[in-house]
Amino acid sequence: MLKPFWVDLHIHTLLSPCGELEMGAPEIVEKAREAGIDIIGVADHNTCENYPGIAGAAAAGEKPGTPVVLPCIETQSAEDIHILCVFPDYAVALEYKEWLWRRIRAIKNDVEHFGYQIVVNAENEIIKEEETLLIQGCGYEVDQIVEKTKQMGGLAILAHVDRPAFSYTAALGPMPPDYPSDGFELSRRLNSEEAQKWRDGYPGRPFIRSSDSHSLDTISRANCTKMMLEAPTFEEIKKALRGEDGRKISWPWG
């Protein structure tokens, strides 16, 4: 039986230099629980190493197993386009990260300028501080990233396509109607009229809304997407993006 699940596939942790230090493992999980969000994606820039900490925190507490946590990577292409890459499990995400980091330059992070990049466990104990700058374009073009993600069984979603920076439209112009990504993401900042224009411009293509949270206050149902699924799983989300077996994405702006 299908039922509604609230999904936010784009949440940053304190591993992203632009993420606030409050974005620790127990804090993100507790905020998602309070907000009634069923599935979250840990989507740090060009890496996925805080997934185990967030997943571990979600497995503990008064509501173990909630929210369901998916490993994601917000990849920055050579053109400075952000792609939300969603993976079925951590092993696949790590394999993708290994491929990605073959073309990540060894630029040292400037903490004072960009911010800390911290890997934590489920209790927020510091495991390490990532020294390589994470907010940089890799050596792969957007088409290569989308193709690789899909080859590995992941979902490739063009991130915040409405933004004037770090989006496909900002770098290359309008997306081709048949662009082979699994979907398009719109920013939470759009109003219903602005969002509808994007929907009208790409009929039949799946759109999601994500919080792109860098701080706890933006994690809410108002900033994510309701999906009709049988269970809160990666495979069910894939079916919803494809409109298979009755699964579907509810238009986030009503």
Coordinates of C-alpha atoms in Angstrom, one line a residue, residues 5-252:
F5 CA 6.7 10.0 2.9
W6 CA 8.5 13.4 3.4
V7 CA 11.9 13.4 1.7
D8 CA 14.8 15.8 1.8
L9 CA 17.8 14.6 -0.2
H10 CA 20.0 17.6 0.2
I11 CA 21.3 18.3 3.7
H12 CA 24.9 19.4 4.5
T13 CA 26.8 18.6 7.7
L14 CA 29.7 20.3 9.4
L15 CA 31.9 18.5 6.9
S16 CA 30.9 21.0 4.2
P17 CA 32.9 24.1 4.9
C18 CA 29.8 26.2 4.2
G19 CA 27.8 24.1 6.8
E20 CA 27.4 25.5 10.3
L21 CA 29.1 23.7 13.1
E22 CA 25.7 23.0 14.6
M23 CA 25.1 20.5 11.8
G24 CA 26.4 17.5 13.8
A25 CA 25.0 14.0 13.6
P26 CA 22.6 13.9 16.6
E27 CA 21.4 17.4 15.9
I28 CA 20.5 16.8 12.3
V29 CA 18.7 13.5 13.2
E30 CA 16.8 15.1 16.0
K31 CA 15.7 18.1 13.9
A32 CA 14.5 15.8 11.1
R33 CA 12.5 13.7 13.6
E34 CA 11.0 16.9 15.1
A35 CA 10.1 18.1 11.6
G36 CA 8.5 14.8 10.6
I37 CA 10.9 14.1 7.7
D38 CA 11.0 10.4 6.8
I39 CA 14.1 10.2 4.5
I40 CA 17.1 12.5 4.5
G41 CA 20.1 12.6 2.2
V42 CA 23.6 13.5 3.6
A43 CA 24.9 15.6 0.7
D44 CA 28.2 17.2 1.5
H45 CA 30.3 18.8 -1.2
N46 CA 32.4 16.2 -3.1
T47 CA 32.4 13.7 -0.2
C48 CA 30.2 11.3 1.8
E49 CA 32.3 10.6 4.9
N50 CA 29.8 11.9 7.4
Y51 CA 27.2 9.5 6.3
P52 CA 28.1 6.8 8.9
G53 CA 27.9 9.3 11.7
I54 CA 24.4 10.5 10.6
A55 CA 23.2 7.0 10.0
G56 CA 24.5 5.9 13.3
A57 CA 22.7 8.7 15.1
A58 CA 19.5 7.8 13.3
A59 CA 19.9 4.1 14.5
A60 CA 19.9 5.3 18.1
G61 CA 17.6 7.2 20.4
E62 CA 13.9 6.9 21.1
K63 CA 13.0 6.3 17.4
P64 CA 15.7 4.1 16.0
G65 CA 15.7 3.8 12.2
T66 CA 14.2 7.2 11.7
P67 CA 14.8 9.1 9.6
V68 CA 16.1 6.8 6.9
V69 CA 19.4 8.2 5.8
L70 CA 20.8 7.9 2.3
P71 CA 24.4 8.6 1.2
C72 CA 24.6 11.5 -1.2
I73 CA 27.3 13.6 -2.7
E74 CA 26.8 17.1 -4.0
T75 CA 29.4 16.9 -6.8
Q76 CA 30.8 20.1 -8.3
S77 CA 31.7 19.6 -12.0
A78 CA 34.4 21.2 -14.1
E79 CA 31.9 23.8 -15.2
D80 CA 31.0 24.5 -11.5
I81 CA 27.6 22.8 -11.8
H82 CA 26.3 21.1 -8.8
I83 CA 24.8 17.6 -9.2
L84 CA 23.0 15.8 -6.4
C85 CA 24.2 12.2 -6.6
V86 CA 22.1 9.8 -4.5
F87 CA 23.4 6.3 -3.9
P88 CA 21.7 3.0 -2.7
D89 CA 24.3 2.3 0.0
Y90 CA 27.6 3.6 1.5
A91 CA 29.8 1.2 -0.3
V92 CA 28.6 2.5 -3.7
A93 CA 29.0 6.1 -2.5
L94 CA 32.6 5.4 -1.5
E95 CA 33.4 3.8 -4.8
Y96 CA 32.0 6.9 -6.6
K97 CA 34.0 9.2 -4.3
E98 CA 37.2 7.2 -5.1
W99 CA 36.5 7.8 -8.8
L100 CA 35.6 11.5 -8.2
W101 CA 38.8 12.2 -6.2
R102 CA 41.0 11.0 -9.0
R103 CA 40.3 14.5 -10.4
I104 CA 40.1 16.6 -7.2
R105 CA 43.0 19.0 -6.9
A106 CA 45.1 18.9 -3.7
I107 CA 44.1 22.4 -2.7
K108 CA 44.5 22.9 1.1
N109 CA 41.4 24.2 2.8
D110 CA 41.7 27.7 4.3
V111 CA 39.6 27.4 7.5
E112 CA 39.5 31.1 8.2
H113 CA 38.2 31.8 4.7
F114 CA 36.0 28.8 3.9
G115 CA 35.2 27.1 7.3
Y116 CA 35.9 23.9 9.1
Q117 CA 35.5 20.5 7.3
I118 CA 34.9 18.0 10.2
V119 CA 34.1 14.3 10.1
V120 CA 32.3 13.1 13.2
N121 CA 30.8 9.8 14.5
A122 CA 27.2 9.3 15.8
E123 CA 28.1 11.0 19.1
N124 CA 29.8 14.0 17.4
E125 CA 33.2 12.9 18.4
I126 CA 35.7 14.3 15.9
I127 CA 37.2 11.6 13.7
K128 CA 39.3 13.9 11.5
E129 CA 39.4 17.2 9.8
E130 CA 39.4 17.1 6.0
E131 CA 42.4 19.1 4.8
T132 CA 41.6 19.1 1.0
L133 CA 39.2 21.9 0.0
L134 CA 35.8 20.4 -0.7
I135 CA 34.1 23.3 -2.5
Q136 CA 36.0 23.1 -5.8
G137 CA 35.2 21.9 -9.3
C138 CA 36.5 18.4 -10.1
G139 CA 38.0 17.4 -13.4
Y140 CA 34.9 15.8 -14.7
E141 CA 32.2 17.5 -16.8
V142 CA 28.6 17.4 -15.8
D143 CA 27.7 14.9 -18.5
Q144 CA 30.4 12.5 -17.2
I145 CA 29.2 12.8 -13.6
V146 CA 25.6 12.1 -14.5
E147 CA 26.6 9.1 -16.6
K148 CA 28.9 7.7 -14.0
T149 CA 26.4 8.1 -11.2
K150 CA 23.7 6.2 -13.2
Q151 CA 26.2 3.5 -14.3
M152 CA 26.8 2.8 -10.6
G153 CA 23.1 2.5 -9.9
G154 CA 22.7 5.9 -8.3
L155 CA 20.4 8.8 -9.1
A156 CA 21.7 12.0 -10.7
I157 CA 19.7 15.1 -10.0
L158 CA 20.7 18.5 -11.3
A159 CA 20.8 20.6 -8.2
H160 CA 19.0 24.0 -7.6
V161 CA 18.6 24.6 -11.4
D162 CA 17.0 27.9 -10.7
R163 CA 20.0 29.4 -9.0
P164 CA 22.2 32.1 -10.7
A165 CA 25.3 30.2 -9.6
F166 CA 26.5 26.6 -9.4
S167 CA 23.6 25.4 -11.6
Y168 CA 23.3 23.9 -15.0
T169 CA 21.4 26.9 -16.3
A170 CA 24.0 29.4 -14.9
A171 CA 26.9 27.6 -16.6
L172 CA 25.4 26.2 -19.8
G173 CA 21.9 27.7 -20.3
P174 CA 18.6 25.8 -20.3
M175 CA 18.7 22.1 -19.9
P176 CA 17.8 20.1 -23.0
P177 CA 14.2 18.6 -22.5
D178 CA 15.6 15.1 -22.7
Y179 CA 18.7 15.7 -20.5
P180 CA 19.6 12.3 -19.0
S181 CA 19.5 13.2 -15.4
D182 CA 16.9 11.5 -13.1
G183 CA 15.3 14.8 -12.2
F184 CA 15.7 18.5 -11.5
E185 CA 15.9 20.1 -8.0
L186 CA 14.4 23.5 -7.3
S187 CA 15.4 25.8 -4.4
R188 CA 13.2 26.1 -1.4
R189 CA 13.3 29.9 -1.9
L190 CA 11.0 29.9 -4.9
N191 CA 7.4 30.8 -4.6
S192 CA 4.7 28.8 -6.2
E193 CA 4.4 31.0 -9.3
E194 CA 8.2 30.9 -9.9
A195 CA 8.3 27.1 -9.5
Q196 CA 5.4 26.6 -11.8
K197 CA 7.2 28.3 -14.6
W198 CA 9.9 25.7 -14.4
R199 CA 7.4 22.9 -14.3
D200 CA 5.7 24.3 -17.4
G201 CA 9.0 24.7 -19.2
Y202 CA 9.9 21.0 -18.7
P203 CA 6.6 19.1 -19.0
G204 CA 6.8 15.5 -17.9
R205 CA 10.2 15.9 -16.1
P206 CA 10.3 15.2 -12.3
F207 CA 11.1 18.1 -10.0
I208 CA 11.9 17.9 -6.3
R209 CA 12.4 20.6 -3.6
S210 CA 15.2 20.2 -1.1
S211 CA 16.2 22.3 1.8
D212 CA 19.9 22.4 0.9
S213 CA 20.3 23.0 4.6
H214 CA 23.5 24.4 6.0
S215 CA 21.9 25.2 9.3
L216 CA 19.3 23.4 11.5
D217 CA 16.5 26.1 11.1
T218 CA 15.9 25.2 7.4
I219 CA 15.2 21.5 8.0
S220 CA 11.4 21.3 7.7
R221 CA 8.6 19.7 5.7
A222 CA 8.0 23.1 4.1
N223 CA 11.4 22.8 2.4
C224 CA 11.3 19.2 1.1
T225 CA 9.2 16.9 -1.1
K226 CA 6.3 14.5 -0.4
M227 CA 6.5 11.3 -2.3
M228 CA 3.9 8.4 -2.5
L229 CA 5.9 5.3 -1.7
E230 CA 5.4 1.8 -0.4
A231 CA 8.4 2.1 2.0
P232 CA 11.1 4.7 2.7
T233 CA 13.9 3.3 0.5
F234 CA 16.2 4.2 -2.3
E235 CA 14.5 1.9 -4.7
E236 CA 11.1 3.4 -4.0
I237 CA 12.4 6.9 -4.6
K238 CA 13.8 5.8 -7.9
K239 CA 10.4 4.5 -8.9
A240 CA 8.8 7.8 -7.8
L241 CA 11.2 9.7 -10.0
R242 CA 10.3 7.4 -12.9
G243 CA 6.6 7.4 -12.1
E244 CA 6.6 3.6 -11.9
D245 CA 4.0 1.3 -10.2
G246 CA 1.9 4.1 -8.9
R247 CA 4.8 5.8 -7.1
K248 CA 4.9 9.5 -7.6
I249 CA 6.2 12.8 -6.5
S250 CA 3.7 15.3 -5.2
W251 CA 4.3 18.8 -6.7
P252 CA 6.1 20.5 -3.8

